[in-house]
mmCIF file of C-alpha atoms and ligand atoms in Angstrom:
data_model
loop_
_atom_site.group_PDB
_atom_site.id
_atom_site.type_symbol
_atom_site.label_atom_id
_atom_site.label_comp_id
_atom_site.label_asym_id
_atom_site.label_seq_id
_atom_site.Cartn_x
_atom_site.Cartn_y
_atom_site.Cartn_z
ATOM 1 C CA MET Z 1 16.050 8.096 -3.978
ATOM 2 C CA GLU Z 2 15.757 7.113 -7.532
ATOM 3 C CA TYR Z 3 12.703 4.693 -8.386
ATOM 4 C CA ASN Z 4 14.038 1.248 -9.099
ATOM 5 C CA ALA Z 5 11.564 -0.438 -11.462
ATOM 6 C CA ASN Z 6 12.940 -3.916 -10.652
ATOM 7 C CA ASN Z 7 11.168 -3.803 -7.167
ATOM 8 C CA VAL Z 8 8.754 -6.285 -6.389
ATOM 9 C CA PHE Z 9 5.601 -4.029 -6.510
ATOM 10 C CA ALA Z 10 6.298 -2.620 -9.764
ATOM 11 C CA LYS Z 11 6.579 -6.256 -11.081
ATOM 12 C CA ILE Z 12 3.174 -6.785 -9.513
ATOM 13 C CA ILE Z 13 1.706 -3.950 -11.282
ATOM 14 C CA ARG Z 14 3.157 -4.920 -14.574
ATOM 15 C CA GLY Z 15 1.607 -8.396 -14.022
ATOM 16 C CA GLU Z 16 4.842 -9.977 -13.733
ATOM 17 C CA ILE Z 17 4.290 -11.833 -10.433
ATOM 18 C CA PRO Z 18 0.866 -13.557 -10.079
ATOM 19 C CA THR Z 19 -0.897 -12.051 -7.041
ATOM 20 C CA ASP Z 20 -4.552 -12.254 -5.878
ATOM 21 C CA ILE Z 21 -5.791 -8.654 -6.389
ATOM 22 C CA LEU Z 22 -8.452 -7.503 -3.930
ATOM 23 C CA TYR Z 23 -9.051 -3.958 -5.383
ATOM 24 C CA GLU Z 24 -7.858 -2.299 -8.685
ATOM 25 C CA ASP Z 25 -8.794 0.927 -10.280
ATOM 26 C CA THR Z 26 -7.105 3.747 -12.579
ATOM 27 C CA TYR Z 27 -4.811 4.887 -9.797
ATOM 28 C CA ALA Z 28 -4.158 2.025 -7.350
ATOM 29 C CA LEU Z 29 -4.140 -1.692 -6.535
ATOM 30 C CA ALA Z 30 -4.560 -3.739 -3.522
ATOM 31 C CA PHE Z 31 -3.526 -7.156 -2.509
ATOM 32 C CA LYS Z 32 -2.761 -9.319 0.731
ATOM 33 C CA ASP Z 33 0.758 -9.149 2.347
ATOM 34 C CA ILE Z 34 2.578 -12.114 1.823
ATOM 35 C CA ASN Z 35 3.693 -12.169 5.346
ATOM 36 C CA PRO Z 36 0.707 -10.987 7.316
ATOM 37 C CA LYS Z 37 1.357 -9.214 10.818
ATOM 38 C CA ALA Z 38 -2.375 -9.149 11.704
ATOM 39 C CA PRO Z 39 -5.637 -11.278 10.756
ATOM 40 C CA ILE Z 40 -6.245 -8.788 7.960
ATOM 41 C CA HIS Z 41 -3.108 -7.391 6.397
ATOM 42 C CA VAL Z 42 -3.591 -5.583 2.976
ATOM 43 C CA LEU Z 43 -1.206 -3.557 0.911
ATOM 44 C CA VAL Z 44 -2.390 -0.736 -1.222
ATOM 45 C CA ILE Z 45 -0.037 0.905 -3.819
ATOM 46 C CA PRO Z 46 -0.358 3.576 -6.278
ATOM 47 C CA LYS Z 47 0.250 2.624 -9.911
ATOM 48 C CA GLY Z 48 2.407 5.473 -10.359
ATOM 49 C CA MET Z 49 6.225 5.191 -9.713
ATOM 50 C CA PHE Z 50 6.838 6.770 -6.226
ATOM 51 C CA THR Z 51 9.451 5.200 -3.865
ATOM 52 C CA ASP Z 52 7.895 6.178 -0.476
ATOM 53 C CA TYR Z 53 5.270 8.447 1.010
ATOM 54 C CA SER Z 54 7.198 11.620 0.854
ATOM 55 C CA ASP Z 55 8.035 11.109 -3.029
ATOM 56 C CA LEU Z 56 4.316 10.581 -3.715
ATOM 57 C CA MET Z 57 3.126 13.699 -1.701
ATOM 58 C CA ALA Z 58 6.016 15.913 -3.371
ATOM 59 C CA HIS Z 59 5.778 14.763 -6.748
ATOM 60 C CA GLY Z 60 2.411 13.068 -7.360
ATOM 61 C CA SER Z 61 -0.487 14.949 -8.953
ATOM 62 C CA THR Z 62 -3.474 15.799 -7.055
ATOM 63 C CA GLU Z 63 -5.464 13.100 -9.183
ATOM 64 C CA GLU Z 64 -2.768 10.517 -8.341
ATOM 65 C CA ILE Z 65 -2.645 11.181 -4.755
ATOM 66 C CA MET Z 66 -6.516 11.516 -4.287
ATOM 67 C CA GLY Z 67 -6.918 8.271 -6.371
ATOM 68 C CA PHE Z 68 -4.585 6.588 -4.220
ATOM 69 C CA PHE Z 69 -6.115 7.712 -0.833
ATOM 70 C CA ARG Z 70 -9.739 6.873 -2.322
ATOM 71 C CA ALA Z 71 -8.620 3.521 -3.060
ATOM 72 C CA ILE Z 72 -7.490 2.900 0.566
ATOM 73 C CA THR Z 73 -11.033 4.054 1.578
ATOM 74 C CA LYS Z 74 -12.436 1.607 -1.019
ATOM 75 C CA VAL Z 75 -10.575 -1.350 0.201
ATOM 76 C CA VAL Z 76 -11.585 -0.382 3.908
ATOM 77 C CA ASP Z 77 -15.262 -0.270 2.735
ATOM 78 C CA LYS Z 78 -14.950 -3.574 0.631
ATOM 79 C CA LEU Z 79 -13.562 -5.517 3.730
ATOM 80 C CA ASN Z 80 -16.055 -3.801 6.041
ATOM 81 C CA LEU Z 81 -13.234 -2.603 8.491
ATOM 82 C CA GLU Z 82 -15.039 0.741 9.309
ATOM 83 C CA LYS Z 83 -17.090 -0.931 12.255
ATOM 84 C CA ASN Z 84 -14.349 -2.408 14.222
ATOM 85 C CA GLY Z 85 -11.405 -0.296 12.917
ATOM 86 C CA TYR Z 86 -8.007 -0.656 11.493
ATOM 87 C CA ARG Z 87 -4.471 1.002 11.510
ATOM 88 C CA LEU Z 88 -2.882 2.444 8.354
ATOM 89 C CA VAL Z 89 0.984 2.395 8.291
ATOM 90 C CA PHE Z 90 3.423 4.035 5.554
ATOM 91 C CA ASN Z 91 6.868 2.756 6.363
ATOM 92 C CA THR Z 92 9.074 5.575 4.742
ATOM 93 C CA GLY Z 93 12.770 5.584 4.560
ATOM 94 C CA THR Z 94 15.776 3.776 6.124
ATOM 95 C CA ASP Z 95 14.814 4.339 9.777
ATOM 96 C CA SER Z 96 11.357 2.721 9.394
ATOM 97 C CA GLY Z 97 12.694 -0.502 7.974
ATOM 98 C CA GLN Z 98 10.720 0.309 4.639
ATOM 99 C CA GLU Z 99 11.670 -2.918 2.505
ATOM 100 C CA VAL Z 100 10.045 -2.229 -0.760
ATOM 101 C CA PRO Z 101 10.872 0.838 -2.527
ATOM 102 C CA HIS Z 102 7.476 1.560 -4.096
ATOM 103 C CA VAL Z 103 5.151 3.629 -1.915
ATOM 104 C CA HIS Z 104 2.541 1.328 0.140
ATOM 105 C CA ALA Z 105 0.007 1.721 2.650
ATOM 106 C CA HIS Z 106 -0.472 -1.290 4.957
ATOM 107 C CA ILE Z 107 -3.939 -1.825 6.301
ATOM 108 C CA LEU Z 108 -3.953 -3.810 9.396
ATOM 109 C CA ALA Z 109 -7.221 -5.099 10.892
ATOM 110 C CA GLY Z 110 -9.037 -7.994 12.097
ATOM 111 C CA GLY Z 111 -8.757 -8.201 15.745
ATOM 112 C CA LYS Z 112 -7.046 -5.900 18.640
ATOM 113 C CA LEU Z 113 -3.720 -4.768 17.152
ATOM 114 C CA GLY Z 114 -0.697 -4.297 19.568
ATOM 115 C CA ILE Z 115 0.430 -0.868 20.583
ATOM 116 C CA GLN Z 116 3.836 -1.022 19.756
ATOM 117 C CA LEU Z 117 4.361 1.744 17.124
ATOM 118 C CA GLY Z 118 8.251 1.314 17.067
HETATM 119 P P1 5GP A 1 7.493 -2.462 4.172
HETATM 120 O O1 5GP A 1 8.496 -3.181 5.281
HETATM 121 O O2 5GP A 1 8.535 -1.988 2.978
HETATM 122 O O3 5GP A 1 6.769 -1.387 4.604
HETATM 123 O O4 5GP A 1 6.581 -3.470 3.789
HETATM 124 C C1 5GP A 1 6.816 -4.317 2.618
HETATM 125 C C2 5GP A 1 5.787 -5.393 2.776
HETATM 126 O O5 5GP A 1 5.489 -6.207 1.516
HETATM 127 C C3 5GP A 1 6.199 -6.512 3.942
HETATM 128 O O6 5GP A 1 5.172 -6.616 4.897
HETATM 129 C C4 5GP A 1 6.271 -7.865 2.970
HETATM 130 O O7 5GP A 1 5.545 -8.878 3.732
HETATM 131 C C5 5GP A 1 5.462 -7.618 1.898
HETATM 132 N N1 5GP A 1 5.890 -8.403 0.647
HETATM 133 C C6 5GP A 1 6.926 -8.420 0.194
HETATM 134 N N2 5GP A 1 7.244 -8.933 -1.063
HETATM 135 C C7 5GP A 1 5.963 -9.287 -1.278
HETATM 136 C C8 5GP A 1 5.275 -10.099 -2.423
HETATM 137 O O8 5GP A 1 5.891 -10.566 -3.484
HETATM 138 N N3 5GP A 1 4.003 -10.222 -2.373
HETATM 139 C C9 5GP A 1 3.282 -9.727 -1.387
HETATM 140 N N4 5GP A 1 1.830 -9.910 -1.342
HETATM 141 N N5 5GP A 1 3.780 -8.906 -0.239
HETATM 142 C C10 5GP A 1 5.080 -8.817 -0.382
#
């Protein structure tokens, strides 16, 4: 799928949609999900233009990929989630129900999470 720069996360990266940024570095941004599915629900996105996880892993540089995954860990540390745990989710492609075509990690935490995976 070709990257569409009009997607909402691209607009957040460009500063076109005011968003409370929880964490930012050269490679990534993190902010709260607008429609949280857990007591803590944060989205982490790389700044590069990748549609989904597969696209990032196929076409991202090692620096971009490592920078993005390190940013996820920084957010986990910042929110002190290590102790009680958390779940990472990457919806990828049509069957997953991915809504926003810019790769994003969901960090879900803050209480016992449901076991439903599908
Ligand atoms: P997906 O289903 O693509 O994996 O998840 C997209 C997520 O982005 C959804 O959980 C949705 O609530 C969230 N979202 C969509 N638009 C916005 C927005 O403008 N701001 C924020 N903070 N989250 C958004």
